[in-house]
Amino acid sequence: MSASSIQPDPLAIGRIPKTRFAFTPHPAATFRVRASRFEALAQASRLRPYLLFMAGIARIQASLADSLSPIEPIPADAIERALEGAMPPIDRRAMAGTAAYRETLSQFFEAVGVLEMPAAAAAALAALRAAGEEKTGEISANVLSDTLTGENLAEHLYVAAATQVHAVCLAATLDAERLVPVHVGLCPACGGKPVASVVTGVHGVEGVRYAVCACCATSWNEVRVKCLACGSTKGIGYRAVEAGEEDATVKAEVCDGCQSWMKILYQNKNPSLDAVADDVASLGLDLVMKDTGYRRAGFHPFLAGY
């Protein structure tokens, strides 16, 4: 297996019409769509057990998004201060300290126990349910800083999944049309890193690229042929798993300037692609890129071991 180098289309720069900057998520629908995509991808994948496990996680996330008490919106004055300072309205540290966030974690840990899982995953869940608030807080801090270590990865996966539920529900209370850019490659709603970017095929925004937040699922416009780690538009290239796959629907966008890469998904070629699910299912591309000199940018808690 080898990655083929694919040159960017120079006409992609500057030809996209002005379009809406950001979209906030519809909580339950976001997770239901993701679950369905995980299930579809599992049918012909060597990663079938893990993909089906992730489908179960997403189903539980969707159920909780529907059943949890309505989340308290961010105070209007706090939103105004954030927007005026070109800052994300969602304060991650403040979010993690709320009783509502802790309740979301507790309900998720309870609900996920019904899933079939390996013994190690079950042990990690049992450890979380028995852990005190201090330990859970430490893991939450890691998840919310988008920097996971090699320790307790299974525990981090569960906390990340529960955190996504809370963050997505909170992002849904924001007015997407008022969000403003905060920094290249950072979510305008919560300041998180993207899991990947998507070239959409949706009517009215065909060919437009949106980065997708790994935490709150907000998507925001980033111009094509641009590094989402450093912002450079020079030295950008594309790689796919198999040589000659110019029409690949999942590619690695590489930057020679900062030596980073991130996946880009082409929904304009395959509308069923989901940033989170297809990032996991395209693990082969990650393994190929491990043998290059590029480091993976962005963040994906469900691929933390890669």
Short mmCIF file of C-alpha atoms in Angstrom, two decimals:
data_model
loop_
_atom_site.label_atom_id
_atom_site.label_comp_id
_atom_site.label_asym_id
_atom_site.label_seq_id
_atom_site.Cartn_x
_atom_site.Cartn_y
_atom_site.Cartn_z
CA MET A 1 0.00 0.00 0.00
CA SER A 2 1.42 3.39 -0.95
CA ALA A 3 0.17 6.95 -1.04
CA SER A 4 0.00 8.67 -4.37
CA SER A 5 0.78 12.37 -4.65
CA ILE A 6 -2.06 14.33 -6.23
CA GLN A 7 -1.54 17.93 -7.31
CA PRO A 8 -4.08 20.55 -6.21
CA ASP A 9 -6.39 22.17 -8.71
CA PRO A 10 -5.12 25.77 -9.00
CA LEU A 11 -8.55 26.87 -10.22
CA ALA A 12 -10.03 25.86 -6.86
CA ILE A 13 -8.48 28.95 -5.28
CA GLY A 14 -10.72 31.97 -5.56
CA ARG A 15 -13.48 30.46 -7.69
CA ILE A 16 -15.84 29.56 -4.84
CA PRO A 17 -18.59 32.17 -4.40
CA LYS A 18 -19.08 33.95 -1.10
CA THR A 19 -21.14 31.68 1.08
CA ARG A 20 -22.34 31.19 4.61
CA PHE A 21 -19.44 31.05 7.05
CA ALA A 22 -20.69 28.54 9.60
CA PHE A 23 -23.34 25.96 10.39
CA THR A 24 -24.18 24.77 13.89
CA PRO A 25 -25.31 21.16 14.39
CA HIS A 26 -28.73 19.59 14.88
CA PRO A 27 -27.78 17.39 17.87
CA ALA A 28 -29.78 14.17 17.56
CA ALA A 29 -29.72 14.22 13.76
CA THR A 30 -25.94 14.69 13.74
CA PHE A 31 -25.42 11.53 15.77
CA ARG A 32 -28.09 9.50 13.97
CA VAL A 33 -26.53 10.22 10.59
CA ARG A 34 -23.13 9.34 11.99
CA ALA A 35 -24.40 6.06 13.43
CA SER A 36 -25.93 5.06 10.11
CA ARG A 37 -22.70 5.83 8.31
CA PHE A 38 -20.66 3.77 10.79
CA GLU A 39 -23.04 0.86 10.22
CA ALA A 40 -22.81 1.15 6.44
CA LEU A 41 -19.03 1.36 6.51
CA ALA A 42 -18.79 -1.69 8.77
CA GLN A 43 -20.40 -4.01 6.23
CA ALA A 44 -17.31 -4.44 4.06
CA SER A 45 -14.53 -3.34 6.41
CA ARG A 46 -11.83 -5.20 8.28
CA LEU A 47 -12.57 -2.71 11.05
CA ARG A 48 -16.12 -4.05 11.33
CA PRO A 49 -16.14 -4.72 15.12
CA TYR A 50 -14.82 -1.26 15.97
CA LEU A 51 -17.06 0.50 13.45
CA LEU A 52 -20.13 -1.26 14.85
CA PHE A 53 -19.04 -0.32 18.36
CA MET A 54 -18.73 3.31 17.24
CA ALA A 55 -22.17 3.05 15.62
CA GLY A 56 -23.53 1.99 19.00
CA ILE A 57 -21.78 4.92 20.66
CA ALA A 58 -23.35 7.31 18.14
CA ARG A 59 -26.82 5.81 18.67
CA ILE A 60 -26.48 6.41 22.40
CA GLN A 61 -25.27 9.95 21.74
CA ALA A 62 -28.36 10.57 19.60
CA SER A 63 -30.66 9.17 22.27
CA LEU A 64 -29.11 11.34 24.98
CA ALA A 65 -29.26 14.43 22.77
CA ASP A 66 -33.01 13.81 22.53
CA SER A 67 -33.65 12.92 26.17
CA LEU A 68 -31.40 15.21 28.21
CA SER A 69 -32.92 18.27 29.82
CA PRO A 70 -32.68 21.33 27.56
CA ILE A 71 -29.25 22.85 27.93
CA GLU A 72 -29.00 26.35 29.34
CA PRO A 73 -27.82 28.71 26.58
CA ILE A 74 -24.73 30.85 27.02
CA PRO A 75 -25.67 34.26 28.45
CA ALA A 76 -26.20 36.85 25.73
CA ASP A 77 -23.66 39.27 27.21
CA ALA A 78 -20.98 36.55 27.26
CA ILE A 79 -21.68 35.79 23.60
CA GLU A 80 -21.40 39.47 22.69
CA ARG A 81 -18.06 39.84 24.47
CA ALA A 82 -16.72 36.75 22.72
CA LEU A 83 -17.82 37.87 19.27
CA GLU A 84 -16.47 41.37 19.76
CA GLY A 85 -13.09 39.90 20.65
CA ALA A 86 -13.17 37.33 17.82
CA MET A 87 -13.31 34.56 20.40
CA PRO A 88 -15.44 31.38 20.44
CA PRO A 89 -18.60 31.85 22.54
CA ILE A 90 -18.28 28.42 24.17
CA ASP A 91 -15.78 28.51 27.03
CA ARG A 92 -14.60 24.90 27.28
CA ARG A 93 -13.22 25.21 30.79
CA ALA A 94 -16.41 26.79 32.06
CA MET A 95 -18.48 24.13 30.28
CA ALA A 96 -16.56 21.30 31.95
CA GLY A 97 -17.25 22.76 35.37
CA THR A 98 -21.02 22.78 35.09
CA ALA A 99 -23.40 20.38 36.76
CA ALA A 100 -25.11 19.80 33.40
CA TYR A 101 -21.84 18.58 31.86
CA ARG A 102 -21.19 16.20 34.74
CA GLU A 103 -24.74 14.87 34.45
CA THR A 104 -24.23 14.24 30.72
CA LEU A 105 -21.10 12.22 31.49
CA SER A 106 -22.89 10.24 34.18
CA GLN A 107 -25.85 9.39 31.94
CA PHE A 108 -23.60 8.46 29.05
CA PHE A 109 -21.49 6.11 31.21
CA GLU A 110 -24.70 4.46 32.37
CA ALA A 111 -26.22 4.13 28.90
CA VAL A 112 -23.13 2.85 27.09
CA GLY A 113 -22.91 -0.19 29.35
CA VAL A 114 -25.50 -1.99 27.21
CA LEU A 115 -23.13 -2.19 24.23
CA GLU A 116 -21.23 -5.35 23.41
CA MET A 117 -17.56 -4.56 23.92
CA PRO A 118 -14.18 -6.22 24.52
CA ALA A 119 -13.16 -6.96 28.09
CA ALA A 120 -10.63 -4.13 28.12
CA ALA A 121 -13.27 -1.61 27.04
CA ALA A 122 -15.68 -2.89 29.68
CA ALA A 123 -12.98 -2.60 32.34
CA ALA A 124 -12.26 0.99 31.26
CA LEU A 125 -15.94 1.86 31.52
CA ALA A 126 -16.20 0.27 34.97
CA ALA A 127 -13.16 2.27 36.08
CA LEU A 128 -14.77 5.49 34.89
CA ARG A 129 -18.04 4.78 36.63
CA ALA A 130 -16.15 4.11 39.85
CA ALA A 131 -13.81 7.08 39.46
CA GLY A 132 -14.20 10.19 41.50
CA GLU A 133 -14.89 13.64 40.13
CA GLU A 134 -11.20 14.55 40.25
CA LYS A 135 -10.14 11.69 37.97
CA THR A 136 -12.99 12.28 35.53
CA GLY A 137 -12.10 15.96 35.52
CA GLU A 138 -8.51 15.19 34.55
CA ILE A 139 -9.64 13.11 31.59
CA SER A 140 -12.14 15.76 30.57
CA ALA A 141 -9.39 18.38 30.66
CA ASN A 142 -7.30 16.25 28.30
CA VAL A 143 -10.21 15.78 25.91
CA LEU A 144 -11.09 19.47 25.94
CA SER A 145 -7.49 20.50 25.30
CA ASP A 146 -7.41 18.25 22.20
CA THR A 147 -4.26 16.55 23.47
CA LEU A 148 -4.58 12.91 24.52
CA THR A 149 -1.72 10.88 25.92
CA GLY A 150 -1.09 7.20 25.39
CA GLU A 151 -2.48 6.36 28.83
CA ASN A 152 -6.08 5.35 29.50
CA LEU A 153 -7.15 5.83 25.89
CA ALA A 154 -10.34 3.81 26.35
CA GLU A 155 -11.43 6.01 29.24
CA HIS A 156 -10.71 9.07 27.12
CA LEU A 157 -12.87 7.69 24.30
CA TYR A 158 -15.91 7.43 26.57
CA VAL A 159 -15.37 10.90 28.03
CA ALA A 160 -14.86 12.35 24.55
CA ALA A 161 -18.10 10.78 23.31
CA ALA A 162 -20.05 12.16 26.26
CA THR A 163 -18.38 15.56 25.87
CA GLN A 164 -19.45 15.63 22.24
CA VAL A 165 -23.08 15.24 23.30
CA HIS A 166 -22.88 18.20 25.64
CA ALA A 167 -20.84 20.38 23.28
CA VAL A 168 -23.07 19.66 20.28
CA CYS A 169 -26.19 20.52 22.28
CA LEU A 170 -24.54 23.73 23.48
CA ALA A 171 -23.38 24.70 19.99
CA ALA A 172 -26.92 24.19 18.72
CA THR A 173 -28.09 27.09 20.93
CA LEU A 174 -25.80 29.54 19.08
CA ASP A 175 -26.81 31.69 16.13
CA ALA A 176 -24.58 30.30 13.38
CA GLU A 177 -24.95 33.42 11.26
CA ARG A 178 -23.30 35.53 13.95
CA LEU A 179 -20.22 33.37 14.42
CA VAL A 180 -16.94 34.93 13.30
CA PRO A 181 -13.51 33.49 12.40
CA VAL A 182 -11.24 33.15 15.43
CA HIS A 183 -8.11 31.58 13.92
CA VAL A 184 -7.26 29.37 10.99
CA GLY A 185 -8.20 25.77 11.75
CA LEU A 186 -10.08 26.54 14.97
CA CYS A 187 -13.81 26.18 15.53
CA PRO A 188 -15.60 29.54 15.77
CA ALA A 189 -18.08 28.06 18.27
CA CYS A 190 -15.84 26.28 20.81
CA GLY A 191 -12.26 26.86 19.67
CA GLY A 192 -11.66 23.16 18.99
CA LYS A 193 -9.62 21.58 16.24
CA PRO A 194 -11.26 20.03 13.19
CA VAL A 195 -11.50 16.29 12.75
CA ALA A 196 -11.29 16.77 8.97
CA SER A 197 -12.60 19.05 6.24
CA VAL A 198 -15.40 18.33 3.80
CA VAL A 199 -15.98 19.57 0.25
CA THR A 200 -19.73 19.78 0.10
CA GLY A 201 -22.09 18.90 -2.71
CA VAL A 202 -25.10 20.60 -1.09
CA HIS A 203 -27.06 22.86 -3.43
CA GLY A 204 -25.93 26.45 -3.10
CA VAL A 205 -22.56 25.59 -1.59
CA GLU A 206 -21.31 23.02 -4.09
CA GLY A 207 -17.55 22.70 -3.99
CA VAL A 208 -17.21 24.77 -0.82
CA ARG A 209 -14.93 23.41 1.90
CA TYR A 210 -16.01 23.29 5.52
CA ALA A 211 -13.88 22.19 8.45
CA VAL A 212 -15.80 20.08 10.98
CA CYS A 213 -15.16 20.49 14.70
CA ALA A 214 -14.20 17.26 16.45
CA CYS A 215 -15.94 18.37 19.62
CA CYS A 216 -19.12 20.37 18.90
CA ALA A 217 -19.67 19.40 15.23
CA THR A 218 -19.93 23.03 14.10
CA SER A 219 -18.69 23.39 10.52
CA TRP A 220 -17.03 26.51 9.18
CA ASN A 221 -15.80 27.66 5.81
CA GLU A 222 -12.10 27.44 4.99
CA VAL A 223 -10.84 28.20 1.48
CA ARG A 224 -9.72 25.29 -0.66
CA VAL A 225 -6.02 24.41 -1.05
CA LYS A 226 -5.03 25.81 2.35
CA CYS A 227 -3.32 24.21 5.32
CA LEU A 228 -5.65 24.13 8.32
CA ALA A 229 -2.68 23.88 10.67
CA CYS A 230 -0.62 26.89 9.61
CA GLY A 231 -2.80 28.70 7.08
CA SER A 232 -0.34 28.45 4.19
CA THR A 233 -1.60 28.16 0.62
CA LYS A 234 1.84 27.18 -0.68
CA GLY A 235 3.34 23.71 -0.78
CA ILE A 236 -0.07 22.03 -0.51
CA GLY A 237 -0.45 18.55 -2.00
CA TYR A 238 -2.85 15.63 -1.83
CA ARG A 239 -2.29 11.94 -1.27
CA ALA A 240 -4.52 8.91 -1.54
CA VAL A 241 -4.02 5.31 -0.49
CA GLU A 242 -3.67 3.84 -3.98
CA ALA A 243 -1.55 5.23 -6.81
CA GLY A 244 -3.55 6.93 -9.54
CA GLU A 245 -6.66 7.51 -7.44
CA GLU A 246 -7.35 11.04 -8.66
CA ASP A 247 -11.02 10.50 -7.89
CA ALA A 248 -10.53 9.27 -4.31
CA THR A 249 -13.23 10.55 -1.97
CA VAL A 250 -10.91 10.66 1.06
CA LYS A 251 -7.44 12.19 0.71
CA ALA A 252 -4.68 13.51 2.90
CA GLU A 253 -4.04 17.21 2.39
CA VAL A 254 -0.35 17.73 3.14
CA CYS A 255 1.54 20.94 3.80
CA ASP A 256 5.24 21.15 3.04
CA GLY A 257 5.49 24.36 5.04
CA CYS A 258 4.64 22.94 8.48
CA GLN A 259 4.94 19.26 7.57
CA SER A 260 1.39 18.47 8.66
CA TRP A 261 -1.57 16.71 7.07
CA MET A 262 -5.30 16.42 7.52
CA LYS A 263 -7.99 14.44 5.77
CA ILE A 264 -10.27 16.07 3.26
CA LEU A 265 -13.51 14.32 2.28
CA TYR A 266 -15.36 14.93 -0.97
CA GLN A 267 -19.09 14.84 -0.29
CA ASN A 268 -19.58 16.31 -3.75
CA LYS A 269 -18.50 12.87 -5.00
CA ASN A 270 -20.15 10.81 -2.26
CA PRO A 271 -22.90 12.58 -0.27
CA SER A 272 -22.98 9.85 2.40
CA LEU A 273 -19.52 10.70 3.74
CA ASP A 274 -19.38 11.72 7.40
CA ALA A 275 -16.30 13.49 8.75
CA VAL A 276 -16.08 11.46 11.96
CA ALA A 277 -17.16 8.04 10.67
CA ASP A 278 -15.19 8.13 7.44
CA ASP A 279 -12.10 9.37 9.22
CA VAL A 280 -12.17 6.22 11.36
CA ALA A 281 -13.00 3.93 8.43
CA SER A 282 -10.13 5.32 6.33
CA LEU A 283 -7.54 4.19 8.87
CA GLY A 284 -5.45 2.79 6.03
CA LEU A 285 -4.60 6.33 4.97
CA ASP A 286 -3.39 7.10 8.49
CA LEU A 287 -1.13 4.05 8.41
CA VAL A 288 0.31 5.14 5.07
CA MET A 289 0.93 8.68 6.29
CA LYS A 290 2.71 7.36 9.38
CA ASP A 291 5.55 6.35 7.09
CA THR A 292 5.98 9.89 5.77
CA GLY A 293 7.57 12.88 7.43
CA TYR A 294 4.23 14.57 7.99
CA ARG A 295 2.42 14.78 11.34
CA ARG A 296 -1.33 14.53 11.62
CA ALA A 297 -3.01 17.86 12.39
CA GLY A 298 -6.51 18.22 13.75
CA PHE A 299 -7.96 15.99 16.43
CA HIS A 300 -9.93 12.78 16.57
CA PRO A 301 -10.35 11.13 19.99
CA PHE A 302 -11.55 7.87 18.43
CA LEU A 303 -8.25 7.51 16.54
CA ALA A 304 -6.00 8.67 19.36
CA GLY A 305 -3.82 5.56 19.10
CA TYR A 306 -2.90 6.44 15.52
#
